[in-house]
Short mmCIF file of C-alpha atoms in Angstrom, two decimals:
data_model
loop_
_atom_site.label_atom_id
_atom_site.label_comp_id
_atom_site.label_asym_id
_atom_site.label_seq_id
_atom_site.Cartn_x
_atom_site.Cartn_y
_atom_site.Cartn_z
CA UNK D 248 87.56 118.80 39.73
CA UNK D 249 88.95 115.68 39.11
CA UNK D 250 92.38 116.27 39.37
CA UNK D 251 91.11 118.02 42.91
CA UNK D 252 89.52 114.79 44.12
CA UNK D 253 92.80 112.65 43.17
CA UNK D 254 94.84 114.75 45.43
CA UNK D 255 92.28 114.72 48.28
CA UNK D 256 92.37 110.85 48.08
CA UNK D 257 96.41 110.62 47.78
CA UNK D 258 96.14 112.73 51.04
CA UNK D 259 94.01 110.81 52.50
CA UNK D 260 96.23 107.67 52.01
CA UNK D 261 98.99 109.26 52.96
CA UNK D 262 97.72 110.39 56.43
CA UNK D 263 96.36 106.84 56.75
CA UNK D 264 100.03 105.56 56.42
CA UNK D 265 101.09 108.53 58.77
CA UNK D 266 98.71 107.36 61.03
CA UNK D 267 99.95 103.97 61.04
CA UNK D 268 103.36 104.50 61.33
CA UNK D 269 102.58 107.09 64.92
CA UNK D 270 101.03 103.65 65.87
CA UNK D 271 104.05 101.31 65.50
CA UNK D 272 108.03 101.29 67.14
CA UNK D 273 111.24 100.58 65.18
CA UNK D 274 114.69 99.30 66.23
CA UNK D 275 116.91 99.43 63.50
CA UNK D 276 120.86 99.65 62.55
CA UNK D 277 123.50 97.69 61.79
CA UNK D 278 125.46 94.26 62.78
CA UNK D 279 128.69 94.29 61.03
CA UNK D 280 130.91 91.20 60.85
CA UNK D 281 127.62 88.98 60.11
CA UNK D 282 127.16 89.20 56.72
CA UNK D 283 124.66 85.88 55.38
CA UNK D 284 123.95 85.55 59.28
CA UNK D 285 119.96 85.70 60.37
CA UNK D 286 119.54 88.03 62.78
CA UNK D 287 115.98 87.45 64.48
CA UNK D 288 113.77 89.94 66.16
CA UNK D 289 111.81 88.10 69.17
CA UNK D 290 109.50 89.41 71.78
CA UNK D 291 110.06 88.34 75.42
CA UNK D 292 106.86 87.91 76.48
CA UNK D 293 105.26 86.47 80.14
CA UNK D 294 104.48 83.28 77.85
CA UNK D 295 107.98 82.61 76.77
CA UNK D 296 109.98 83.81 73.33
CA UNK D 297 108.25 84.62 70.07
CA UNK D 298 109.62 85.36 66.88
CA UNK D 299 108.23 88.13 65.66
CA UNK D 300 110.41 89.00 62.77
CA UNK D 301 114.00 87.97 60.98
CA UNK D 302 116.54 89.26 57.85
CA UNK D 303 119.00 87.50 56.62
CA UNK D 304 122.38 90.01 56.72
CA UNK D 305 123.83 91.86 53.96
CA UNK D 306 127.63 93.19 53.78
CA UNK D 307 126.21 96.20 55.51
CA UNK D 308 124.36 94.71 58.20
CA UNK D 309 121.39 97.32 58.29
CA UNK D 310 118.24 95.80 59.49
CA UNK D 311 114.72 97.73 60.76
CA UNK D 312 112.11 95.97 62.44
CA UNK D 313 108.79 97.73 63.45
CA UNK D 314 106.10 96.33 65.29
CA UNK D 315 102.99 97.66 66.83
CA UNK D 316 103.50 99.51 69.97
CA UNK D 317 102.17 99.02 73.54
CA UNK D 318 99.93 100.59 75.69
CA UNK D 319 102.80 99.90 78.47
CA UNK D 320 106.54 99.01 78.51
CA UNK D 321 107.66 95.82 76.62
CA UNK D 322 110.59 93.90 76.26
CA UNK D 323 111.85 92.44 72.73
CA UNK D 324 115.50 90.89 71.61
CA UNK D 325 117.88 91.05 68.64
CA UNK D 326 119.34 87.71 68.03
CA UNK D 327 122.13 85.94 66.23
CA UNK D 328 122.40 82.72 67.55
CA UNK D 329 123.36 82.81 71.12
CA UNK D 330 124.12 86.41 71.03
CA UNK D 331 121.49 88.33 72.11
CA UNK D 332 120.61 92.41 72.45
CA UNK D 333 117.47 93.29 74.82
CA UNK D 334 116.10 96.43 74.11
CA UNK D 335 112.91 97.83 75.85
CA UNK D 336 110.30 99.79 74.02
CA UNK D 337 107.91 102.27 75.61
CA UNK D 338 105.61 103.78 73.18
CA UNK D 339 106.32 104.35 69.39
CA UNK D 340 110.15 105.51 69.64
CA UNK D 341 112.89 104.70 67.02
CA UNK D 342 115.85 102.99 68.82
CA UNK D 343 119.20 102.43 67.05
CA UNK D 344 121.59 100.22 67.48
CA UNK D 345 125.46 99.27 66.23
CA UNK D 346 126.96 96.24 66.79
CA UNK D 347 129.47 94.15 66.46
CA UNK D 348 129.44 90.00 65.82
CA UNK D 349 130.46 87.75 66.93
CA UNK D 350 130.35 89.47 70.29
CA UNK D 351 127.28 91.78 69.84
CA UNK D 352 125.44 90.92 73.10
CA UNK D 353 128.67 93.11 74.78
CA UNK D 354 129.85 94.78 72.11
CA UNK D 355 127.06 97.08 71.16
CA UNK D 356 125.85 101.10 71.24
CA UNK D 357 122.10 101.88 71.66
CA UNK D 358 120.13 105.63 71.19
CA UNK D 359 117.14 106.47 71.19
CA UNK D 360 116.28 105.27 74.39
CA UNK D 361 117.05 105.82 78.20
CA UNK D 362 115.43 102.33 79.09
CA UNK D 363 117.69 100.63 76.80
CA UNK D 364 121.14 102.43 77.64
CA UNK D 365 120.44 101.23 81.27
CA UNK D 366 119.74 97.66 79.99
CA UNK D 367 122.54 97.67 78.45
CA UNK D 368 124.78 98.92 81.51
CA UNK D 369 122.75 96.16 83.52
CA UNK D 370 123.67 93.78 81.10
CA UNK D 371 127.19 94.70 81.45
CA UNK D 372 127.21 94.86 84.82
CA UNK D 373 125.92 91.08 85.13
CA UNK D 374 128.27 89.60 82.40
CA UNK D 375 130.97 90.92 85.10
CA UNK D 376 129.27 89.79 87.73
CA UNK D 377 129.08 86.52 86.22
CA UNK D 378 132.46 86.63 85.00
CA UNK D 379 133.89 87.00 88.45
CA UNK D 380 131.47 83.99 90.00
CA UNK D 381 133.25 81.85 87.62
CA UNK D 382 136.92 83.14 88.38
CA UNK D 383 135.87 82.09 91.78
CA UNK D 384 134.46 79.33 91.31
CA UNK D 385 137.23 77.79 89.14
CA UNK D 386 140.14 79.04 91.93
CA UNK D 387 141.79 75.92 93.37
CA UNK D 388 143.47 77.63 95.80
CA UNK D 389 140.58 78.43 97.52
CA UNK D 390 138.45 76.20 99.79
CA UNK D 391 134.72 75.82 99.01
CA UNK D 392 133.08 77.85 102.17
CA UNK D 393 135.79 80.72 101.30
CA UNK D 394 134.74 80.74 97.76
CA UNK D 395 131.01 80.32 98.62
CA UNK D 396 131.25 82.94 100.89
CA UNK D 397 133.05 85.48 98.59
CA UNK D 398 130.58 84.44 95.62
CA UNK D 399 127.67 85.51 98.25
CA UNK D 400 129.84 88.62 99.20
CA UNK D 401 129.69 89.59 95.11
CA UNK D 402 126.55 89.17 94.92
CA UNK D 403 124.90 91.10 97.74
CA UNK D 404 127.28 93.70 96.40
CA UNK D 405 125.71 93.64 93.09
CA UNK D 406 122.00 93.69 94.55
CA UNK D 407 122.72 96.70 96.82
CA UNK D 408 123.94 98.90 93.74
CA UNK D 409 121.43 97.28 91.54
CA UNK D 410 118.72 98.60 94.20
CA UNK D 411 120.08 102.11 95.01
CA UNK D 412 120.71 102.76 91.37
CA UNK D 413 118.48 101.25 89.77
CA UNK D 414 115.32 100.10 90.65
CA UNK D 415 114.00 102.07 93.95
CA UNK D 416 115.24 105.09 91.75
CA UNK D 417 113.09 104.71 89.10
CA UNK D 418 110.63 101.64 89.51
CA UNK D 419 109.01 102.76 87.06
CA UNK D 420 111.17 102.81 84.49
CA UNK D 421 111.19 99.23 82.47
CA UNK D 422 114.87 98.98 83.09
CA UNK D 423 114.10 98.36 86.72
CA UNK D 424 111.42 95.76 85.51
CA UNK D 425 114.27 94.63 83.61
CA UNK D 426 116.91 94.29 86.84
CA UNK D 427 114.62 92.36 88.79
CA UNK D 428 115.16 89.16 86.31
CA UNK D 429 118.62 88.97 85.62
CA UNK D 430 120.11 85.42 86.33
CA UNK D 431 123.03 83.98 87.38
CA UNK D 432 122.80 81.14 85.07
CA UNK D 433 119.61 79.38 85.82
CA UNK D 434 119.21 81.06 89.44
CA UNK D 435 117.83 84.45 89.56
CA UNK D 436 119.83 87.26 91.20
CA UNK D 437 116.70 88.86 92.98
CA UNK D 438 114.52 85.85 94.42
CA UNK D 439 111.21 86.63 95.82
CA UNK D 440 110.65 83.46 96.81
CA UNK D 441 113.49 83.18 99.67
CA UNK D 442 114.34 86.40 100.46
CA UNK D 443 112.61 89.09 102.15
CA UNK D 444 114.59 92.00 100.99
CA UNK D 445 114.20 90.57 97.25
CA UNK D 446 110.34 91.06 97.39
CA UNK D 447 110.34 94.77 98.55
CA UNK D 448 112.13 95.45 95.25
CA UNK D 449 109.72 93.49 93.40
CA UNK D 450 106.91 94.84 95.43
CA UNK D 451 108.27 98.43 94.84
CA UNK D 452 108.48 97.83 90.87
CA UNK D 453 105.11 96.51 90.86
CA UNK D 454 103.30 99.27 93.30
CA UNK D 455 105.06 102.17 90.73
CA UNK D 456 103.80 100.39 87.71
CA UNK D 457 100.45 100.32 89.15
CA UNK D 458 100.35 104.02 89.27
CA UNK D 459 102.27 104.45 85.82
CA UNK D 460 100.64 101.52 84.02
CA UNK D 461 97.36 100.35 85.68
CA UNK D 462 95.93 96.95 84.42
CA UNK D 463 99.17 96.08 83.00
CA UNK D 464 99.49 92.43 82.95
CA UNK D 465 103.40 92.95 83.50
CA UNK D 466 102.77 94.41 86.70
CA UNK D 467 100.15 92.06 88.06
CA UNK D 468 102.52 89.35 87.42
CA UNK D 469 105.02 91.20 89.95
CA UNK D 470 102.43 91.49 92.08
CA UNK D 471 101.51 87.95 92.23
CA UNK D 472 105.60 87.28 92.73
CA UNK D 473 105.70 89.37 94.84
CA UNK D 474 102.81 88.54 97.16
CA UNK D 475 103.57 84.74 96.57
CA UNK D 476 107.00 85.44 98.40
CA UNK D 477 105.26 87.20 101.16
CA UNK D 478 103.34 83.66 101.76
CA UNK D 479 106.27 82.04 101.55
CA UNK D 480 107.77 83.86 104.33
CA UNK D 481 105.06 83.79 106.54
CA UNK D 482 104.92 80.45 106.45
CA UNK D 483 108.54 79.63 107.26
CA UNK D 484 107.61 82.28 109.72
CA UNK D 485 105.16 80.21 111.18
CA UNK D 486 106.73 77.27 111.43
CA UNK D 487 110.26 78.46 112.83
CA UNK D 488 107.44 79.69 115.67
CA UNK D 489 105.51 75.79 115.72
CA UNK D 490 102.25 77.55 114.24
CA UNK D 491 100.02 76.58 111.85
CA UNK D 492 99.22 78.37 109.18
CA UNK D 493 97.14 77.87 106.27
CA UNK D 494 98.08 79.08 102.88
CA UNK D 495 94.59 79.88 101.37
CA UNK D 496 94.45 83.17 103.78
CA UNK D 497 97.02 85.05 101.74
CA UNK D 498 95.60 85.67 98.62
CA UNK D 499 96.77 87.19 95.72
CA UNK D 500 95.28 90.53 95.20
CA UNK D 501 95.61 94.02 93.05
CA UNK D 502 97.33 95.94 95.37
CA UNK D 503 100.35 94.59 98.35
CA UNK D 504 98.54 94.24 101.55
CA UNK D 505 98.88 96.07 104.46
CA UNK D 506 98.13 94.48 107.97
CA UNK D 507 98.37 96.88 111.29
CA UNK D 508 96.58 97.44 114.05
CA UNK D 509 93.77 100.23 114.40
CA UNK D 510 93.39 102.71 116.79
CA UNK D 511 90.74 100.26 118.45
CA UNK D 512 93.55 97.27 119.17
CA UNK D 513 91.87 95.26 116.10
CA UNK D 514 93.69 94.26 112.98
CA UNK D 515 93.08 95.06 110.13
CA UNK D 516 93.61 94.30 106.85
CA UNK D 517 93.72 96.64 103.33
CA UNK D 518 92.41 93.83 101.26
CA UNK D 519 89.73 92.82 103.37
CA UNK D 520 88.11 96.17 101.80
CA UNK D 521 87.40 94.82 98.40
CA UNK D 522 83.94 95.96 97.19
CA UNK D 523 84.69 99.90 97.91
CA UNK D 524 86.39 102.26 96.63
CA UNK D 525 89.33 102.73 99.12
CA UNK D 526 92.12 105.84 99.71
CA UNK D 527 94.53 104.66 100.79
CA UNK D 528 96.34 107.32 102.62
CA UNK D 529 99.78 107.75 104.70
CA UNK D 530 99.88 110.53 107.46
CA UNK D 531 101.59 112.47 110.39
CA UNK D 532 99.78 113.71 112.72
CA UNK D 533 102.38 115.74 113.74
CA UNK D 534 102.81 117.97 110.45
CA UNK D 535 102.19 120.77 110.67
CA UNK D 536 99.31 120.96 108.11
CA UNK D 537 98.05 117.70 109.07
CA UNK D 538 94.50 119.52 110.13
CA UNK D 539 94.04 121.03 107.26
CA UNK D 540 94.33 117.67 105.73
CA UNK D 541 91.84 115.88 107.82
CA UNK D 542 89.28 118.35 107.50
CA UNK D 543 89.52 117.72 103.74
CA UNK D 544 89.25 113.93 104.31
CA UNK D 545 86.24 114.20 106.14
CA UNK D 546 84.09 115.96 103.61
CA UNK D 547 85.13 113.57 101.54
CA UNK D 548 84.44 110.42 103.89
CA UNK D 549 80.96 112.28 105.13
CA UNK D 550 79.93 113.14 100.96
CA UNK D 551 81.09 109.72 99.56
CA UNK D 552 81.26 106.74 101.89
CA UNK D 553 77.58 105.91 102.16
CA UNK D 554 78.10 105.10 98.52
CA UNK D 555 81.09 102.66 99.06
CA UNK D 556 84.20 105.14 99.85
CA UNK D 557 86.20 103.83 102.42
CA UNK D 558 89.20 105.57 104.23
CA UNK D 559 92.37 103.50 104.98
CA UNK D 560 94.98 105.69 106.54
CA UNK D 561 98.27 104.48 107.34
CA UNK D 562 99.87 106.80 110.67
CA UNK D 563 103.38 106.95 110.89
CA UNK D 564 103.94 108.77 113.93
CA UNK D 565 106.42 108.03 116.50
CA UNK D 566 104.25 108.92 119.17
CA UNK D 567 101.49 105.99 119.75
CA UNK D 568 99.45 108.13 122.53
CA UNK D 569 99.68 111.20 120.21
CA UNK D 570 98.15 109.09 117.28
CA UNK D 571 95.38 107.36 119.51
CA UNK D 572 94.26 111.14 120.90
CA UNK D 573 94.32 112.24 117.16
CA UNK D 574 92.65 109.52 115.56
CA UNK D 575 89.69 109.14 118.62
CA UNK D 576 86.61 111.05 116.88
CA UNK D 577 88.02 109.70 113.25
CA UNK D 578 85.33 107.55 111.10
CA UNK D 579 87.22 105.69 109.00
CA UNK D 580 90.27 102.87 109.04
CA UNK D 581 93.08 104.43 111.51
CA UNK D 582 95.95 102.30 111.57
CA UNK D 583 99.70 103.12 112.41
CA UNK D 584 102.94 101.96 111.62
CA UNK D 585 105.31 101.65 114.34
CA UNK D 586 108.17 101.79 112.28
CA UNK D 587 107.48 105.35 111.16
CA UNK D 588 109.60 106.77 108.51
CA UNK D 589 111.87 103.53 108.01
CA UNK D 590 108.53 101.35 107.20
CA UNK D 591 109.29 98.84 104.96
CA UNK D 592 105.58 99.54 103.39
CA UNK D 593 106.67 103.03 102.19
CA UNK D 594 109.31 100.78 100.11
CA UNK D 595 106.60 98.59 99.05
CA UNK D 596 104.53 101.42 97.76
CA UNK D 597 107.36 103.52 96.46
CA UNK D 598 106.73 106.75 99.19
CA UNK D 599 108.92 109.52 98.69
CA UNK D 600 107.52 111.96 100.83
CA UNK D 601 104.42 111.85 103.41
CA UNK D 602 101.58 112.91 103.23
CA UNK D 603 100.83 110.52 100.05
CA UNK D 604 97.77 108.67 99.14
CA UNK D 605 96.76 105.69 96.39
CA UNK D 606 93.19 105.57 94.81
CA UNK D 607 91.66 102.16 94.86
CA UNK D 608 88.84 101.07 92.87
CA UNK D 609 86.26 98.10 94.38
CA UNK D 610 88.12 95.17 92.53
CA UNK D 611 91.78 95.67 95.20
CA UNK D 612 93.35 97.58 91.93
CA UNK D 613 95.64 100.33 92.28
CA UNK D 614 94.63 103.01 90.32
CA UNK D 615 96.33 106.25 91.03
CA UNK D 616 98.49 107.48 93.52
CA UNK D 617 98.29 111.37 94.35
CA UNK D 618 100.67 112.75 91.59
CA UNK D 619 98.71 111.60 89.09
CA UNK D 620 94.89 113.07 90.21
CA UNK D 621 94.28 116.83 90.04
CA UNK D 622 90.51 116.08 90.88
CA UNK D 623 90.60 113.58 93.61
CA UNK D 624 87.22 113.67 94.47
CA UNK D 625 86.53 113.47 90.36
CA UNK D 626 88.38 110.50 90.50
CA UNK D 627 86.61 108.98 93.38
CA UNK D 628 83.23 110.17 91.74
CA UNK D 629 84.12 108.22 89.02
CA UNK D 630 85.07 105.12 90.65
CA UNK D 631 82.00 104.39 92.90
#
């Protein structure tokens, strides 16, 4: 009996250590050419660096670091010095990686993860970027403007492939979290604070990560960004038209706002509907199965939104008199987008294909968007 209790309890330990290790990550391999050389592991956190870990080389150059994992995508670095590795970690995978020093932060292979094969082709991708900037920069042949102008030329270049290929492919994916940080020395490539076009892709990133990741503080952060450059522009906005407008109206929020007029001429505003549970929903009128649709919404509305459900539902139909005659006897929010199809808000919110909808809960978070909810009135149920 004994003997049976003393392998019950070495059991027992062991699937306590199993247990453990399902709850952690590793990156591990080899740096060769850096033998006595400290090679630290550091997380990159929204605080700044932290050292999390660090081995002093052998003539092998194997190392293994594991940490705890995440409930959502993080971002942690190998370095030597000024040589640096970024790897990505998603859960509890094992990612390897070979490199060679001194020139490891180019000079490297990575498996285990997608994430981190596209950081690394990012990385790539900038060093050239960066290494072309310079040529230009350094040319004395060529005047300033021309070499401004080609510099710009590079770089819009560089954002346009970053974008298709990258991160309105898979916003989700941390690699695209990943792209929308990458520097020209001290100047970020992608800068939602000046440029319009920069803050869909941030907005985009942050809408999918909602959906993927909700309550992530990563993706608030791109929210706030992201809605902070939105200010920004409306405010040069206003003032390239001489009007006044105060700051403290645009707020940050959980989810990117949407302001469009209703089917009544009044404005109206997605974030003004903090306090209910919203679904956020955009339509055609003109599909083909778009009553089928409706008459679904309405039990739903009619069941649910004496308790706090409110309907916001974003029209993108070409035809404005079509939408008003559709939307007349409607109860809830009925707004429409007159730029259809090539709405900049279906890049904001990552829309593939219409009909879609987003599940809001009474704080402005975005909780689920459709692909995610078998139940949906379950998950609006649960919500109120």
């Amino acid at each position: 009996m004994k003997h049976i209790w003393k392998a019950a309890a070495m059991f027992t330990a062991a699937m306590m250590i199993a247990s453990c290790d399902n709850n952690k990550f590793t990156v591990e391999g080899q740096i060769n050419n850096a033998k006595d050389s400290v090679l630290y592991f550091e997380n990159v956190g929204l605080e700044g660096i932290q050292v999390l870990d660090s081995v002093k080389l052998n003539d092998n150059g194997d190392f293994s670091f594991s940490e705890a994992a995440n409930l959502a995508p993080e971002f942690y670095r190998l370095r030597i010095s000024n040589q640096i590795i970024n790897v990505s970690i998603d859960s509890t995978e094992t990612v390897q990686i070979k490199a060679e020093y001194p020139d490891m932060a180019s000079n490297y292979t990575v498996s285990g993860s997608e994430n981190c094969e596209k950081i690394k082709e990012l990385t790539l991708k900038q060093m050239t970027l960066q290494s072309q900037v310079i040529s230009l920069q350094q040319n004395t042949t060529l005047g300033v403007n021309t070499a401004n102008d080609s510099i710009q030329s590079l770089i819009n270049a560089y954002k346009e492939d970053v974008k298709i290929n990258y991160i309105y492919k898979e916003p989700m994916k941390a690699y695209s979290y990943f792209a929308l940080f990458q520097a020209l020395g001290n100047y970020l490539i992608f800068n939602p604070r000046t440029n319009k076009d920069d803050i869909k892709a941030f907005a985009a990133v942050a809408t999918s990560w909602d959906t993927y990741y909700p309550h992530a503080e990563r993706g608030q952060n791109l929210h706030n960004i992201a809605i902070e450059g939105m200010k920004n522009q409306r405010i040069v906005a206003a003032q390239n038209a001489d009007i006044q407008v105060e700051a403290s109206k645009v707020q940050e929020a959980g989810v990117l706002d949407i302001a469009l007029i209703d089917n009544k001429g009044q404005e109206r505003h997605l974030t003004d509907l903090k306090g209910q549970v919203v679904l956020l929903d955009f339509h055609i009128f003109a599909l083909e199965d778009s009553p089928t649709r409706i008459i679904m919404l309405r039990e739903l509305y009619n069941k649910y939104h004496a308790q706090g459900l409110e309907i916001y539902q974003v029209s993108l139909d070409n035809d404005e008199h079509f939408w008003k005659q559709q939307t007349a006897a409607l109860p809830w929010i009925n707004v429409r987008d007159a730029d259809g199809i090539n709405s900049q808000r279906l890049m904001m919110y990552n829309i593939q294909a219409v009909p879609d909808f987003f599940v809001i809960d009474r704080g402005n978070n975005l909780v689920k968007r459709a692909a995610q909810i078998k139940d949906l009135e379950a998950e609006i149920k649960s919500l109120l």
